[in-house]
CSV table of C-alpha atoms in Angstrom, one decimal:
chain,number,residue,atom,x,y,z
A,391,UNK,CA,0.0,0.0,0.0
A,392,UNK,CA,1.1,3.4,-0.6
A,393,UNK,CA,2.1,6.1,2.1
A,394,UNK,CA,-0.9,8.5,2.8
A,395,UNK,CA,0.4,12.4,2.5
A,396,UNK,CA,0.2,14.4,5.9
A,397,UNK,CA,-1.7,16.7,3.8
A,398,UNK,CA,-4.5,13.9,3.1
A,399,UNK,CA,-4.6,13.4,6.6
A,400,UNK,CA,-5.7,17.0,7.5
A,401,UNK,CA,-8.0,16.8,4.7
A,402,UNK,CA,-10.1,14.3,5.4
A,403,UNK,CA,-9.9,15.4,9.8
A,404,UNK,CA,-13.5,15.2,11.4
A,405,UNK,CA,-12.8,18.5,12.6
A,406,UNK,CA,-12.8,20.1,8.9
A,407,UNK,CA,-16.1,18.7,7.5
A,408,UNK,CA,-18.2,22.2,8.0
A,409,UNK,CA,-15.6,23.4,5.0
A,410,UNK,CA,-18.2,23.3,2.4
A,411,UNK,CA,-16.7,25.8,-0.1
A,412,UNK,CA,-13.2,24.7,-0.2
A,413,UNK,CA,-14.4,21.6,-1.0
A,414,UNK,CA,-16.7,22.8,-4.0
A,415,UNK,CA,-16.3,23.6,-7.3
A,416,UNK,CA,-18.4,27.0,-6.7
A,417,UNK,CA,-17.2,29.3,-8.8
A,418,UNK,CA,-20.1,31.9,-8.4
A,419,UNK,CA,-20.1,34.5,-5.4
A,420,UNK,CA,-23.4,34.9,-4.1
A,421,UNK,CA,-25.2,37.9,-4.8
A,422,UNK,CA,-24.9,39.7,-1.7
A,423,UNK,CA,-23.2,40.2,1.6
A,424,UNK,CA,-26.6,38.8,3.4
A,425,UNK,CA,-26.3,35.7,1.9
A,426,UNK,CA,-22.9,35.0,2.0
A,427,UNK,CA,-21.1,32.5,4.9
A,428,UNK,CA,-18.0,32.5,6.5
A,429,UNK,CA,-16.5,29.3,7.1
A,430,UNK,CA,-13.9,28.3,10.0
A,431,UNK,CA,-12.0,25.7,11.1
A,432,UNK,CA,-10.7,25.3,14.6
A,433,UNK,CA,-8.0,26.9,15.7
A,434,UNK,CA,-5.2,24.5,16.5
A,435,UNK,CA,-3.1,26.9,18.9
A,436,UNK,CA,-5.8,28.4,20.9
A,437,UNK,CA,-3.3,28.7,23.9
A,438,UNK,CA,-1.0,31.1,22.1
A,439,UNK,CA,-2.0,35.1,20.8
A,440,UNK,CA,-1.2,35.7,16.9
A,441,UNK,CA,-2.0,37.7,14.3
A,442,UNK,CA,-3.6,36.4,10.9
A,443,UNK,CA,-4.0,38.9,7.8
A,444,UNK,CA,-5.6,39.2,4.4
A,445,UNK,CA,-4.7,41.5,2.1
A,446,UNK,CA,-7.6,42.0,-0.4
A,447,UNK,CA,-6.2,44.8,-2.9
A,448,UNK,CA,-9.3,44.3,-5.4
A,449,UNK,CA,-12.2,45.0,-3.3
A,450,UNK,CA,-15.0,46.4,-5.4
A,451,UNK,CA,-18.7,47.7,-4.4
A,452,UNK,CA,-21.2,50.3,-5.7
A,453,UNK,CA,-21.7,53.3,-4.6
A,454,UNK,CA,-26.0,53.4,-3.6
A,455,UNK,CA,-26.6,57.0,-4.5
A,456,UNK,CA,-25.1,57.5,-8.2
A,457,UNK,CA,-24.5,53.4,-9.5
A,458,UNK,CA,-21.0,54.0,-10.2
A,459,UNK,CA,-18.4,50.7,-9.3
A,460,UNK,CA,-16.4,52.1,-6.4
A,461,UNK,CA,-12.5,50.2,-5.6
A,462,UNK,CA,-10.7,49.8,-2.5
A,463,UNK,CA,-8.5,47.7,-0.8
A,464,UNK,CA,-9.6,45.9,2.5
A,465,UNK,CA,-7.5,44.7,5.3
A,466,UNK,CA,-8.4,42.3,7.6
A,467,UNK,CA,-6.2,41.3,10.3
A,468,UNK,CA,-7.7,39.3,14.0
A,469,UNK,CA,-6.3,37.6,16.4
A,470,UNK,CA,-8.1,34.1,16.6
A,471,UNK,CA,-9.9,32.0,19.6
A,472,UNK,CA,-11.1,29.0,18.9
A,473,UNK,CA,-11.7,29.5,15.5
A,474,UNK,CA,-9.9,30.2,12.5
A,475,UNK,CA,-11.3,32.0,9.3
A,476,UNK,CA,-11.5,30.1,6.2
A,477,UNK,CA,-10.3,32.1,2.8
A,478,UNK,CA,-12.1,31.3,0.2
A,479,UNK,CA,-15.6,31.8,2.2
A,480,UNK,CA,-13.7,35.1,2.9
A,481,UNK,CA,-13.0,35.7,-0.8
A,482,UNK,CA,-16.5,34.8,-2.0
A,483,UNK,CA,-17.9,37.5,1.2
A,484,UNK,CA,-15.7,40.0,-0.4
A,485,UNK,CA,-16.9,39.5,-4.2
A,486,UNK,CA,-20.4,39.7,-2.5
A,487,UNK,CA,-20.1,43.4,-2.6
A,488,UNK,CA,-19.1,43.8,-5.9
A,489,UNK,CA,-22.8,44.4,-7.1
A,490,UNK,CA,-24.1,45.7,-3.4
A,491,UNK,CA,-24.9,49.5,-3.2
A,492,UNK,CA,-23.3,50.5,0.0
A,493,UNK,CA,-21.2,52.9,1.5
A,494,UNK,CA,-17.4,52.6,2.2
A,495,UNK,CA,-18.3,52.8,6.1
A,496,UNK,CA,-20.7,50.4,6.0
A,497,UNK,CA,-19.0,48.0,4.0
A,498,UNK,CA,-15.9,47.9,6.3
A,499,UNK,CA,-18.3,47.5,9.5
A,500,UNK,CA,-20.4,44.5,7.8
A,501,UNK,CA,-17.0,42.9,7.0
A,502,UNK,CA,-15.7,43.4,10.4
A,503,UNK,CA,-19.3,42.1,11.4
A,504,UNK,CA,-19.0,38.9,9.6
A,505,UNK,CA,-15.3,38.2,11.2
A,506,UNK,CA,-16.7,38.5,14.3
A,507,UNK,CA,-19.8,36.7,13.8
A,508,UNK,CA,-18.5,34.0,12.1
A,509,UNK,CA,-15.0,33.4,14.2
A,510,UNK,CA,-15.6,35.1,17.9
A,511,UNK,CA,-11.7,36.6,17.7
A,512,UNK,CA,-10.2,38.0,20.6
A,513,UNK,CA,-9.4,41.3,18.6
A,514,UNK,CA,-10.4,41.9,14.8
A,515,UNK,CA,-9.4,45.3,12.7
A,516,UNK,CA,-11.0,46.0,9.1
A,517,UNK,CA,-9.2,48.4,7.2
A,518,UNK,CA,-10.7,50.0,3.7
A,519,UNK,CA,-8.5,51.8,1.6
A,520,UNK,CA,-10.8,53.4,-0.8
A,521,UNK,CA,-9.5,54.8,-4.2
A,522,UNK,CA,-10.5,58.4,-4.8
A,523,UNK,CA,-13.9,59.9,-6.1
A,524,UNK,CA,-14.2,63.5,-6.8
A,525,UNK,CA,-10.5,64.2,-5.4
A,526,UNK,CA,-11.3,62.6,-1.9
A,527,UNK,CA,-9.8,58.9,-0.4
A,528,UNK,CA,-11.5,57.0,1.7
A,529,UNK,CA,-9.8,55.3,5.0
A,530,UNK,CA,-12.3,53.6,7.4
A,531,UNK,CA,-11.2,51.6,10.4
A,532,UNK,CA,-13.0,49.2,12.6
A,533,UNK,CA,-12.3,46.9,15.3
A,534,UNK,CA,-13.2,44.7,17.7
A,535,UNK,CA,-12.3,44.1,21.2
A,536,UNK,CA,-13.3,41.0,22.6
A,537,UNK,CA,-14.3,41.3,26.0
A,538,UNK,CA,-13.8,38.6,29.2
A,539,UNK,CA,-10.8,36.9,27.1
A,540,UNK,CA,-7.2,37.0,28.3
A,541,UNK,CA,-4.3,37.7,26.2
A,542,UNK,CA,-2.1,35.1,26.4
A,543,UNK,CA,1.7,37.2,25.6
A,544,UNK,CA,4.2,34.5,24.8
């Protein structure tokens, strides 16, 4: 018999089974942020404080008052619990917006919403770098602070 990979092993882990797009062939995003899930998997060092980050430098939305695409990059960095944030349900949340009226505010706090929803961090920051419209950039911050959970600082 041949050798099964380390990488089949974590594959096919009992633990990993809610990963439903990452296992798909879904190609379509879904046609807005409402209906769009976040996935996690658990976090193997829950004991331990560290940062993960996404850099998404093709954000795209529409502005709700004139129609016109509006582009952005969005930062999300968080500090996980139990749970860790899956990608490519992150990457299909993001393309969510790319027909979705909204402003640059509110599209930074419904992202940051969705990171906490979906993976209860102990600290989560959304950054939006928006490209200019009428001579004016966008920056919008948001974070989250969970409460009741120590920091563990090895």
């Amino acid at each position: 018999p041949q050798p099964v990979s380390p990488m089949a092993k974590i594959v096919k882990a009992p633990d990993l089974a809610g990963l439903t797009l990452l296992r798909s062939s879904q190609t379509v995003p879904p046609p807005s942020p409402d209906q769009a899930v976040l996935e996690t998997f658990p976090n193997r060092h829950p004991q331990r404080d560290y940062e993960v980050s996404f850099d998404c430098p093709e954000f795209t939305s529409v502005c709700p008052v004139t129609g016109q695409p509006d582009f952005g990059r969005i930062t999300i960095r968080y500090i996980p619990d139990r749970s860790c944030i899956e990608s490519k349900s992150l990457k299909y949340l993001l393309l969510s917006f790319r027909n979705h009226p909204t402003f640059h505010e509110e599209a930074v706090n419904r992202v940051l919403d969705a990171v906490v929803r979906g993976s209860r961090p102990r600290r989560a920051e959304v950054i939006g770098e928006f490209r200019p419209r009428g001579g004016i950039a966008i920056t919008v911050r948001a974070v989250h602070e969970a409460t009741g959970k120590k920091r563990n600082r090895t």
